[in-house]
Amino acid sequence: MKKIYMVSSEVSPFAKTGGLGDVLGSLPEAIAKLGNDVRVVMPKYGLIAPEYVEQMEFLFFIYVPVGWRNKYCGVFELQKNGVTYYFIDNEYYFGDPHIYKWNDLERFSFFARAAVQILQNLKWRPDIIHCHDWQAGAIPVLLDAHYRKDMFYSGIKTIFTIHNLAYQGIYDIDTVKDFLSLKDSYFTNDKLEFHGGANLLKAGLVYSDYITTVSPTYSEEIKSEAYDEGLEGLLRARANSLCGIINGINYDEYSPKTDKLIFENYDSRNFAAGKRNNKLFLQEELGLEVNPDIPMFGIVSRLVGQKGFGLLGEILPALSQMDIQLVILGTGDEQIENMFRHEAWCNPSKISANITFNNTLAHKIYASCDMFLMPSLFEPCGLSQMISLSYGTIPIVRETGGLADTIQPYNEFDDIGNGFTFAAANSADMMFTIKRALEFYKNKTAWKSLVRRGMKENFSWDNSAKSYEEIYEKIL
Ligand code: ADP
């Protein structure tokens, strides 16, 4: 039995903005099921639902240094499905209902320090601290700078998982130095320095014992110059301690057979009527033309450039002239939000733009649509394409990162594949692929076989959890 301590800014169902939250909502349980003692720590945000806050037990409080200041740190605990969750409480940093804010450097410097410091009070010494994304990136360097001399912390190993290399936590050196109480020697370009700033994701990459990322293809892509995030040299240098493990999805949450959030349940043996009825209800709910024969495309996503909405924008006017419907759910860049708002305003019976975060609507869209659009420019793993498959909604994706690892292009001659894909980041190729999918959609027999095959895919966490366990064993 290994003792694993996971540190993340998002953990579903407590707080989530995207895939990071989903992963932390499932991976710890899957690793605990293999017989390990898994504990997770996250901030006690003001947006955590009261039903969970009521279940939390207050353990103790300590004071945690943030530079020269000492800040209150309350610790709450909650047990769920074999995993212990700790919540770091500080009203000033985390009390309001936002996960990310303008002062994230200070908030997550405090969080990283608190996550390490509370271990002594808990009298629980993990074998491995598993850090997720830049918000936990300071932990390996904090251990090096402040804690390793202490016997309690000396042998603890660290793993850093990159969920998205595009978010690196880059701030000015003086402020990082202050908040983390780090000496000048930590800010050379082989350590935290990055183009004149300090990079907290880089801190995780340099100081952890092992690095993982969330799909095999992405783990290769990020080592190439073409990827252009500025860390390819470091990632190549650490190639022997870097691998990609594909994420899974939680079938307790994303299964059309049992999902309580969708209009009508169905399964892979009997889905035609179920999907049709879900579509009719959603059309009604969103004010679209109610007609089961119109092919419906879905998007559930953060509305950011990474997701390929520039490509989609180029063909959106043409798409809205076709006999299709498009349902968008997401929030993000104002420009992208407005692009969808405008197109929906012009075509209210065909396009529905829901610029909000709404889990119930997300489930309804996965269940109701015929196809799911994910033309990402890059995609570390992507969960939405796997969720779509579970609901019999066929993904149309660009071949990048985890999308390339999970979606195999449909081949009508051999009847294989589970979606439609295109390689170049080019809107004409995307349009061609959409039209190709629409041709097969008309062939009811071929489409049913494609849908059934997709629904039978298994992206459960079991295999990925075993791969993480192998890495834990390797570094111990
Ligand atoms: P990323 O991690 O880049 O955001 P993923 O595809 O890995 O992308 O995961 C996105 C997750 O967030 C999925 O579970 C998706 O359903 C959910 N999601 C994204 N935007 C919304 C939204 N506006 N409302 C509800 N769920 C959303």
GROMACS .gro file of C-alpha atoms in nm, residues 179-427:
model
  249
  179PHE     CA    1   0.551   3.484  -0.161
  180LEU     CA    2   0.749   3.159  -0.162
  181SER     CA    3   1.048   3.288   0.039
  182LEU     CA    4   1.294   3.160  -0.220
  183LYS     CA    5   1.657   3.266  -0.256
  184ASP     CA    6   1.795   3.430  -0.571
  185SER     CA    7   1.967   3.106  -0.665
  186TYR     CA    8   1.629   2.952  -0.755
  187PHE     CA    9   1.578   3.202  -1.034
  188THR     CA   10   1.840   3.102  -1.288
  189ASN     CA   11   1.727   2.980  -1.630
  190ASP     CA   12   1.785   2.614  -1.547
  191LYS     CA   13   1.541   2.656  -1.258
  192LEU     CA   14   1.238   2.888  -1.228
  193GLU     CA   15   1.346   3.175  -1.454
  194PHE     CA   16   1.157   3.197  -1.783
  195HIS     CA   17   1.201   3.489  -2.024
  196GLY     CA   18   1.268   3.727  -1.739
  197GLY     CA   19   0.982   3.601  -1.518
  198ALA     CA   20   0.932   3.312  -1.279
  199ASN     CA   21   0.738   3.011  -1.408
  200LEU     CA   22   0.561   2.790  -1.154
  201LEU     CA   23   0.485   2.510  -1.398
  202LYS     CA   24   0.854   2.504  -1.478
  203ALA     CA   25   0.924   2.476  -1.104
  204GLY     CA   26   0.716   2.158  -1.106
  205LEU     CA   27   0.897   2.024  -1.413
  206VAL     CA   28   1.246   2.095  -1.279
  207TYR     CA   29   1.203   1.985  -0.918
  208SER     CA   30   0.972   1.684  -0.933
  209ASP     CA   31   1.097   1.326  -0.954
  210TYR     CA   32   0.871   1.236  -1.242
  211ILE     CA   33   0.648   1.417  -1.493
  212THR     CA   34   0.334   1.286  -1.653
  213THR     CA   35   0.091   1.436  -1.894
  214VAL     CA   36  -0.256   1.330  -1.991
  215SER     CA   37  -0.211   1.150  -2.323
  216PRO     CA   38   0.074   0.973  -2.506
  217THR     CA   39   0.047   1.189  -2.820
  218TYR     CA   40   0.054   1.512  -2.618
  219SER     CA   41   0.361   1.389  -2.429
  220GLU     CA   42   0.542   1.370  -2.765
  221GLU     CA   43   0.398   1.694  -2.908
  222ILE     CA   44   0.514   1.907  -2.615
  223LYS     CA   45   0.875   1.801  -2.677
  224SER     CA   46   0.876   1.946  -3.028
  225GLU     CA   47   0.974   2.298  -3.133
  226ALA     CA   48   0.649   2.322  -3.328
  227TYR     CA   49   0.461   2.316  -3.002
  228ASP     CA   50   0.603   2.651  -2.912
  229GLU     CA   51   0.532   2.684  -2.541
  230GLY     CA   52   0.898   2.751  -2.471
  231LEU     CA   53   0.955   2.446  -2.250
  232GLU     CA   54   1.037   2.187  -2.517
  233GLY     CA   55   1.410   2.190  -2.436
  234LEU     CA   56   1.346   2.117  -2.069
  235LEU     CA   57   1.089   1.850  -2.153
  236ARG     CA   58   1.332   1.683  -2.393
  237ALA     CA   59   1.599   1.695  -2.125
  238ARG     CA   60   1.360   1.520  -1.888
  239ALA     CA   61   1.231   1.275  -2.148
  240ASN     CA   62   1.343   0.975  -1.942
  241SER     CA   63   1.118   1.086  -1.658
  242LEU     CA   64   0.820   1.188  -1.870
  243CYS     CA   65   0.530   0.987  -2.002
  244GLY     CA   66   0.171   1.032  -2.115
  245ILE     CA   67  -0.118   0.845  -1.952
  246ILE     CA   68  -0.457   0.887  -2.109
  247ASN     CA   69  -0.736   1.015  -1.884
  248GLY     CA   70  -1.049   0.814  -1.834
  249ILE     CA   71  -1.406   0.921  -1.770
  250ASN     CA   72  -1.631   0.839  -1.480
  251TYR     CA   73  -1.908   0.613  -1.603
  252ASP     CA   74  -2.103   0.659  -1.280
  253GLU     CA   75  -2.151   1.016  -1.395
  254TYR     CA   76  -2.150   0.984  -1.773
  255SER     CA   77  -2.368   0.688  -1.863
  256PRO     CA   78  -2.694   0.741  -2.057
  257LYS     CA   79  -2.836   0.430  -1.892
  258THR     CA   80  -2.832   0.578  -1.541
  259ASP     CA   81  -2.783   0.954  -1.588
  260LYS     CA   82  -3.051   1.136  -1.387
  261LEU     CA   83  -2.981   1.471  -1.554
  262ILE     CA   84  -3.095   1.375  -1.905
  263PHE     CA   85  -3.455   1.364  -2.030
  264GLU     CA   86  -3.476   0.991  -2.099
  265ASN     CA   87  -3.234   0.704  -2.035
  266TYR     CA   88  -3.109   0.466  -2.304
  267ASP     CA   89  -2.824   0.222  -2.361
  268SER     CA   90  -2.607   0.081  -2.637
  269ARG     CA   91  -2.856  -0.192  -2.724
  270ASN     CA   92  -3.150   0.039  -2.754
  271PHE     CA   93  -3.066   0.397  -2.821
  272ALA     CA   94  -3.255   0.521  -3.128
  273ALA     CA   95  -3.579   0.621  -2.953
  274GLY     CA   96  -3.397   0.747  -2.642
  275LYS     CA   97  -3.166   0.976  -2.834
  276ARG     CA   98  -3.452   1.098  -3.050
  277ASN     CA   99  -3.665   1.189  -2.748
  278ASN     CA  100  -3.377   1.363  -2.576
  279LYS     CA  101  -3.325   1.568  -2.890
  280LEU     CA  102  -3.693   1.664  -2.907
  281PHE     CA  103  -3.697   1.775  -2.544
  282LEU     CA  104  -3.379   1.977  -2.584
  283GLN     CA  105  -3.505   2.146  -2.903
  284GLU     CA  106  -3.816   2.242  -2.712
  285GLU     CA  107  -3.623   2.364  -2.408
  286LEU     CA  108  -3.383   2.576  -2.613
  287GLY     CA  109  -3.643   2.716  -2.854
  288LEU     CA  110  -3.502   2.543  -3.161
  289GLU     CA  111  -3.717   2.398  -3.439
  290VAL     CA  112  -3.862   2.076  -3.299
  291ASN     CA  113  -3.781   1.810  -3.556
  292PRO     CA  114  -3.601   1.483  -3.484
  293ASP     CA  115  -3.459   1.454  -3.836
  294ILE     CA  116  -3.243   1.765  -3.828
  295PRO     CA  117  -2.884   1.666  -3.749
  296MET     CA  118  -2.782   1.835  -3.425
  297PHE     CA  119  -2.423   1.929  -3.339
  298GLY     CA  120  -2.310   2.001  -2.984
  299ILE     CA  121  -2.027   2.194  -2.821
  300VAL     CA  122  -1.960   2.188  -2.446
  301SER     CA  123  -1.636   2.368  -2.383
  302ARG     CA  124  -1.436   2.646  -2.235
  303LEU     CA  125  -1.463   2.910  -2.507
  304VAL     CA  126  -1.092   2.972  -2.562
  305GLY     CA  127  -0.866   2.985  -2.868
  306GLN     CA  128  -0.713   2.644  -2.788
  307LYS     CA  129  -1.042   2.476  -2.872
  308GLY     CA  130  -1.028   2.575  -3.241
  309PHE     CA  131  -1.316   2.822  -3.242
  310GLY     CA  132  -1.118   3.039  -3.485
  311LEU     CA  133  -1.159   2.761  -3.743
  312LEU     CA  134  -1.524   2.716  -3.656
  313GLY     CA  135  -1.580   3.093  -3.679
  314GLU     CA  136  -1.466   3.090  -4.042
  315ILE     CA  137  -1.734   2.839  -4.142
  316LEU     CA  138  -2.007   2.937  -3.897
  317PRO     CA  139  -2.200   3.155  -4.146
  318ALA     CA  140  -2.192   2.871  -4.401
  319LEU     CA  141  -2.289   2.613  -4.140
  320SER     CA  142  -2.586   2.819  -4.030
  321GLN     CA  143  -2.719   2.811  -4.387
  322MET     CA  144  -2.722   2.431  -4.384
  323ASP     CA  145  -3.004   2.213  -4.262
  324ILE     CA  146  -2.853   2.150  -3.921
  325GLN     CA  147  -2.875   2.268  -3.561
  326LEU     CA  148  -2.590   2.371  -3.336
  327VAL     CA  149  -2.607   2.387  -2.955
  328ILE     CA  150  -2.323   2.561  -2.776
  329LEU     CA  151  -2.257   2.559  -2.402
  330GLY     CA  152  -1.955   2.739  -2.264
  331THR     CA  153  -1.794   3.047  -2.120
  332GLY     CA  154  -1.459   3.209  -2.185
  333ASP     CA  155  -1.318   3.474  -2.416
  334GLU     CA  156  -1.566   3.751  -2.477
  335GLN     CA  157  -1.494   3.755  -2.850
  336ILE     CA  158  -1.582   3.386  -2.888
  337GLU     CA  159  -1.886   3.419  -2.662
  338ASN     CA  160  -2.010   3.707  -2.876
  339MET     CA  161  -1.945   3.522  -3.200
  340PHE     CA  162  -2.182   3.246  -3.086
  341ARG     CA  163  -2.434   3.491  -2.937
  342HIS     CA  164  -2.446   3.678  -3.266
  343GLU     CA  165  -2.489   3.368  -3.480
  344ALA     CA  166  -2.766   3.242  -3.249
  345TRP     CA  167  -2.938   3.579  -3.265
  346CYS     CA  168  -2.932   3.562  -3.647
  347ASN     CA  169  -3.055   3.200  -3.657
  348PRO     CA  170  -3.268   3.139  -3.347
  349SER     CA  171  -3.434   2.822  -3.477
  350LYS     CA  172  -3.101   2.663  -3.568
  351ILE     CA  173  -2.839   2.781  -3.325
  352SER     CA  174  -2.858   2.797  -2.947
  353ALA     CA  175  -2.577   2.976  -2.761
  354ASN     CA  176  -2.577   2.910  -2.387
  355ILE     CA  177  -2.301   3.127  -2.245
  356THR     CA  178  -2.292   2.986  -1.895
  357PHE     CA  179  -2.154   2.696  -1.691
  358ASN     CA  180  -2.431   2.442  -1.642
  359ASN     CA  181  -2.364   2.078  -1.566
  360THR     CA  182  -2.722   1.963  -1.623
  361LEU     CA  183  -2.739   2.126  -1.964
  362ALA     CA  184  -2.400   1.973  -2.049
  363HIS     CA  185  -2.539   1.625  -1.983
  364LYS     CA  186  -2.850   1.700  -2.190
  365ILE     CA  187  -2.638   1.816  -2.482
  366TYR     CA  188  -2.418   1.506  -2.472
  367ALA     CA  189  -2.733   1.291  -2.477
  368SER     CA  190  -2.937   1.483  -2.734
  369CYS     CA  191  -2.693   1.569  -3.010
  370ASP     CA  192  -2.600   1.351  -3.304
  371MET     CA  193  -2.248   1.488  -3.337
  372PHE     CA  194  -2.002   1.673  -3.115
  373LEU     CA  195  -1.757   1.932  -3.249
  374MET     CA  196  -1.406   1.955  -3.106
  375PRO     CA  197  -1.172   2.114  -3.362
  376SER     CA  198  -0.900   2.188  -3.102
  377LEU     CA  199  -0.573   2.342  -3.214
  378PHE     CA  200  -0.415   2.141  -2.933
  379GLU     CA  201  -0.571   1.913  -2.675
  380PRO     CA  202  -0.374   1.759  -2.387
  381CYS     CA  203  -0.635   1.486  -2.350
  382GLY     CA  204  -0.990   1.610  -2.382
  383LEU     CA  205  -1.274   1.441  -2.199
  384SER     CA  206  -1.571   1.573  -2.394
  385GLN     CA  207  -1.505   1.347  -2.694
  386MET     CA  208  -1.504   1.041  -2.466
  387ILE     CA  209  -1.815   1.159  -2.284
  388SER     CA  210  -1.987   1.211  -2.621
  389LEU     CA  211  -1.907   0.858  -2.731
  390SER     CA  212  -2.060   0.721  -2.413
  391TYR     CA  213  -2.386   0.898  -2.507
  392GLY     CA  214  -2.373   0.781  -2.871
  393THR     CA  215  -2.286   1.128  -2.998
  394ILE     CA  216  -2.025   1.105  -3.270
  395PRO     CA  217  -1.719   1.327  -3.223
  396ILE     CA  218  -1.576   1.536  -3.507
  397VAL     CA  219  -1.226   1.627  -3.397
  398ARG     CA  220  -0.892   1.753  -3.512
  399GLU     CA  221  -0.615   1.492  -3.488
  400THR     CA  222  -0.412   1.633  -3.201
  401GLY     CA  223  -0.306   1.523  -2.852
  402GLY     CA  224  -0.557   1.307  -2.670
  403LEU     CA  225  -0.811   1.348  -2.950
  404ALA     CA  226  -0.573   1.155  -3.179
  405ASP     CA  227  -0.533   0.888  -2.909
  406THR     CA  228  -0.905   0.833  -2.850
  407ILE     CA  229  -1.083   0.899  -3.181
  408GLN     CA  230  -1.013   0.672  -3.475
  409PRO     CA  231  -1.144   0.798  -3.810
  410TYR     CA  232  -1.448   0.625  -3.950
  411ASN     CA  233  -1.371   0.394  -4.240
  412GLU     CA  234  -1.687   0.299  -4.425
  413PHE     CA  235  -1.522   0.014  -4.619
  414ASP     CA  236  -1.424  -0.189  -4.314
  415ASP     CA  237  -1.680  -0.033  -4.079
  416ILE     CA  238  -1.421   0.066  -3.821
  417GLY     CA  239  -1.350   0.387  -3.631
  418ASN     CA  240  -1.551   0.585  -3.379
  419GLY     CA  241  -1.562   0.940  -3.515
  420PHE     CA  242  -1.462   1.182  -3.788
  421THR     CA  243  -1.123   1.348  -3.790
  422PHE     CA  244  -0.918   1.597  -3.986
  423ALA     CA  245  -0.548   1.671  -3.959
  424ALA     CA  246  -0.466   2.026  -4.068
  425ALA     CA  247  -0.583   2.325  -3.862
  426ASN     CA  248  -0.781   2.443  -4.160
  427SER     CA  249  -1.147   2.541  -4.175
   0.00000   0.00000   0.00000
